[in-house]
PDB file of C-alpha atoms in Angstrom:
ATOM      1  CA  UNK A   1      27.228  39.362 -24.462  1.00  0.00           C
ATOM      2  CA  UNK A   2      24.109  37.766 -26.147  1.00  0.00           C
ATOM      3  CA  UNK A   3      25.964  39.229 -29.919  1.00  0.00           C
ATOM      4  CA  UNK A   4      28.837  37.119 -28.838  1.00  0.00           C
ATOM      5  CA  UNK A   5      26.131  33.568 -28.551  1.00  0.00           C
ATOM      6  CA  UNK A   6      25.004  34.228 -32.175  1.00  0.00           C
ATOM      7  CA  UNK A   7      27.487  35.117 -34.036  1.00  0.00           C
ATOM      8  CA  UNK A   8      30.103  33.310 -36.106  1.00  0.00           C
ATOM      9  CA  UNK A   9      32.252  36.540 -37.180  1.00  0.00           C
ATOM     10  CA  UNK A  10      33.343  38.145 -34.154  1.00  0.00           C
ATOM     11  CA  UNK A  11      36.519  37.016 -33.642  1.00  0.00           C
ATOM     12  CA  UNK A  12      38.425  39.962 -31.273  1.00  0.00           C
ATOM     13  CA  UNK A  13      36.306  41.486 -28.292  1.00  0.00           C
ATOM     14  CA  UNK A  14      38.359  44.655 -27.160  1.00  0.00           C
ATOM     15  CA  UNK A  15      36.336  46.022 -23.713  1.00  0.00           C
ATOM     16  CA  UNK A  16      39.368  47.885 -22.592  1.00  0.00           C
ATOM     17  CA  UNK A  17      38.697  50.695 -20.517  1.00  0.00           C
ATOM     18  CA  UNK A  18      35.133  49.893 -20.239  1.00  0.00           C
ATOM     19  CA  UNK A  19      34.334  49.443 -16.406  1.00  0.00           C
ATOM     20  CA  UNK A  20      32.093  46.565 -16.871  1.00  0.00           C
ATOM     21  CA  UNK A  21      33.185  44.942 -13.765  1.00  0.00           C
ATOM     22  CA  UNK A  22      32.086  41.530 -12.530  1.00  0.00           C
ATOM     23  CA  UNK A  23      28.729  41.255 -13.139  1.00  0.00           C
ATOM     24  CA  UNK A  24      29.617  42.406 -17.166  1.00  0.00           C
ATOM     25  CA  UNK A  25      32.767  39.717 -17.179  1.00  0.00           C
ATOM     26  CA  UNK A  26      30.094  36.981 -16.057  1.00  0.00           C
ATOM     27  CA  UNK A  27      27.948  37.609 -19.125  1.00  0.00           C
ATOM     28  CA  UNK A  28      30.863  37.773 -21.026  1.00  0.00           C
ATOM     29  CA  UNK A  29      31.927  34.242 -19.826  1.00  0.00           C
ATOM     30  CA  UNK A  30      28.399  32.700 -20.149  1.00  0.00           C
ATOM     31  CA  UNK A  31      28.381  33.824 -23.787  1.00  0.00           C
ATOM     32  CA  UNK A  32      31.776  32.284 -24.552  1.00  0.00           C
ATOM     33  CA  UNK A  33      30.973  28.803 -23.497  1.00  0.00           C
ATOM     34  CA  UNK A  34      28.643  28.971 -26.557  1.00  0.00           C
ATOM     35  CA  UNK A  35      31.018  30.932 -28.894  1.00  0.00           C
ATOM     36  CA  UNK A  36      33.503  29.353 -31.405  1.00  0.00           C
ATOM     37  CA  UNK A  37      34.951  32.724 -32.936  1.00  0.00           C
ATOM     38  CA  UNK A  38      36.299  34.984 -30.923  1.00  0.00           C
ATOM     39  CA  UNK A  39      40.105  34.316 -30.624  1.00  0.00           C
ATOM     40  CA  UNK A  40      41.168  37.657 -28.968  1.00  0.00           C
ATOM     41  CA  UNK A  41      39.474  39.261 -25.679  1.00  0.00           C
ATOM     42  CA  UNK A  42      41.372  42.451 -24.269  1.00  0.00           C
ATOM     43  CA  UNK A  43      39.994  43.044 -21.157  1.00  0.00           C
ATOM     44  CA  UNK A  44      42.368  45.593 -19.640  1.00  0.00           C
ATOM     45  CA  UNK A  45      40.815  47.661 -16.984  1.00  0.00           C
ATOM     46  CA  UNK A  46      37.775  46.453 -16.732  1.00  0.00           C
ATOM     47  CA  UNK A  47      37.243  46.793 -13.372  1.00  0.00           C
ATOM     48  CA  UNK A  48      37.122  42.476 -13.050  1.00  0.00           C
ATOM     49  CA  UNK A  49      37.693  41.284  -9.615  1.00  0.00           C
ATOM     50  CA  UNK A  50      37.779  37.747  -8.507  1.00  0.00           C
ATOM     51  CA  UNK A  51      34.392  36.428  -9.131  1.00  0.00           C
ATOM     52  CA  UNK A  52      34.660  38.081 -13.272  1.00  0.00           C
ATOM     53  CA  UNK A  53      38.278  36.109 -13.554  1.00  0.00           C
ATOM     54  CA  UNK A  54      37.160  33.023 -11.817  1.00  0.00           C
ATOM     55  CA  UNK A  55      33.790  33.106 -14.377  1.00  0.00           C
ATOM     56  CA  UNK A  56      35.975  33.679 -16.901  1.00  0.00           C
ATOM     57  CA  UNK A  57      38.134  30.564 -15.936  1.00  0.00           C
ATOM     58  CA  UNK A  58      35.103  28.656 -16.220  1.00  0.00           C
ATOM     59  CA  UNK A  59      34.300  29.858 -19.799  1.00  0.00           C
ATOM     60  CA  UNK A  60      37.805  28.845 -20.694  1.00  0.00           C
ATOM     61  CA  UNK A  61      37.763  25.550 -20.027  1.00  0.00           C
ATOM     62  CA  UNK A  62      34.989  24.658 -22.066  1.00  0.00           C
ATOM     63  CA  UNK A  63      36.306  27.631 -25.002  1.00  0.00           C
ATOM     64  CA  UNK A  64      39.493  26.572 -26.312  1.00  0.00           C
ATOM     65  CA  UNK A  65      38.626  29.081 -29.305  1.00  0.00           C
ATOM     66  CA  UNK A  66      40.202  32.213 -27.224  1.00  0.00           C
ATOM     67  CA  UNK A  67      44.105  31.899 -27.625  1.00  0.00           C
ATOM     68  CA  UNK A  68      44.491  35.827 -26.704  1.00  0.00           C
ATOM     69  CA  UNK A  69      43.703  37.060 -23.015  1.00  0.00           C
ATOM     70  CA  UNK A  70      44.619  40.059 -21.158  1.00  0.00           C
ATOM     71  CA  UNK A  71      42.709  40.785 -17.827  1.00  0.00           C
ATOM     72  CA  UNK A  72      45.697  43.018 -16.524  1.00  0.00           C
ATOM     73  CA  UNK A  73      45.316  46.089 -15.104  1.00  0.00           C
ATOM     74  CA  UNK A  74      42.297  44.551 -12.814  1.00  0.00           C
ATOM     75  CA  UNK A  75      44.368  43.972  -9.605  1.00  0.00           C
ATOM     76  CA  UNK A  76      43.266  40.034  -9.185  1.00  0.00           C
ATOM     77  CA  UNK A  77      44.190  37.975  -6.617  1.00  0.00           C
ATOM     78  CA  UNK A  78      46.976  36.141  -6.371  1.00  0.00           C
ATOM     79  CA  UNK A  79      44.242  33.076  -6.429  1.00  0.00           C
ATOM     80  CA  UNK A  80      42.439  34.289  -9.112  1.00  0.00           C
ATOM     81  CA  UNK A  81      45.504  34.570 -11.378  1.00  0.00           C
ATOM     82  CA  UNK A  82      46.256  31.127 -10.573  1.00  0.00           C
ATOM     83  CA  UNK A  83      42.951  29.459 -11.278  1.00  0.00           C
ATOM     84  CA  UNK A  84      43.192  31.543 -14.582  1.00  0.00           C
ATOM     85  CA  UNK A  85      46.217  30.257 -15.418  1.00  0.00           C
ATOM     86  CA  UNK A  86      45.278  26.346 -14.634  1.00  0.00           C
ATOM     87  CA  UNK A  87      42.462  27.592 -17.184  1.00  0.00           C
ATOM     88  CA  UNK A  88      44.517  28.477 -19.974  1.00  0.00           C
ATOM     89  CA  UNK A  89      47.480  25.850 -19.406  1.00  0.00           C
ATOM     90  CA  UNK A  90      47.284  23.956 -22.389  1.00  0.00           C
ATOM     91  CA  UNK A  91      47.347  26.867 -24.833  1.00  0.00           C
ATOM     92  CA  UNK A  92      50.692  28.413 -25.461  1.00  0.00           C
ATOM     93  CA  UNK A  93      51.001  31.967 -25.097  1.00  0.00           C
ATOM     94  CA  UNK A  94      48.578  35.720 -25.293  1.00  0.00           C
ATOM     95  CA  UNK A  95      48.237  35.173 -21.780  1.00  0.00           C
ATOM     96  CA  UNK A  96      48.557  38.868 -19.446  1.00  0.00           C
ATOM     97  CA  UNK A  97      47.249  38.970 -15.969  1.00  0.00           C
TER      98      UNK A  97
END
């Protein structure tokens, strides 16, 4: 997550597979409040519950640089897909929960 503060050339973060969880989501959304290049994160089966996708909500709404998402796979709540989508409603599309 601290690679994804400093730098500027990053722009696709692929964790698929990669059971980082909550705790690993959290650090992921902390580092993307600061980030302006990554457009893509795939984040299939990451083992993200409800507190990684409501972090990551947070992130969003401060990143408008990420305009590709897919958390699915990661059997969210029903609540957590909706404050994910209230996240990511002014962007168009690349949206998968």
């Amino acid at each position: 997550a601290r690679v994804i503060c400093v730098t500027a050339t990053v722009t696709k973060v692929d964790l698929s597979y990669n059971y980082i969880e909550d705790e690993g989501i959290t650090h992921l959304a902390d580092a993307l409040k600061h980030n302006k290049s990554v457009s893509e994160l795939l984040l299939y089966e990451v083992g993200s519950g409800d507190v990684g996708a409501e972090a990551l909500a947070g992130a969003l709404r401060v990143n408008a640089t990420v305009t590709r998402l897919d958390l699915s796979g990661n059997g969210l709540s029903d609540k957590s897909k909706s404050v994910v989508r209230q996240a990511w409603r002014h962007r168009s599309d690349g949206l998968r929960l």
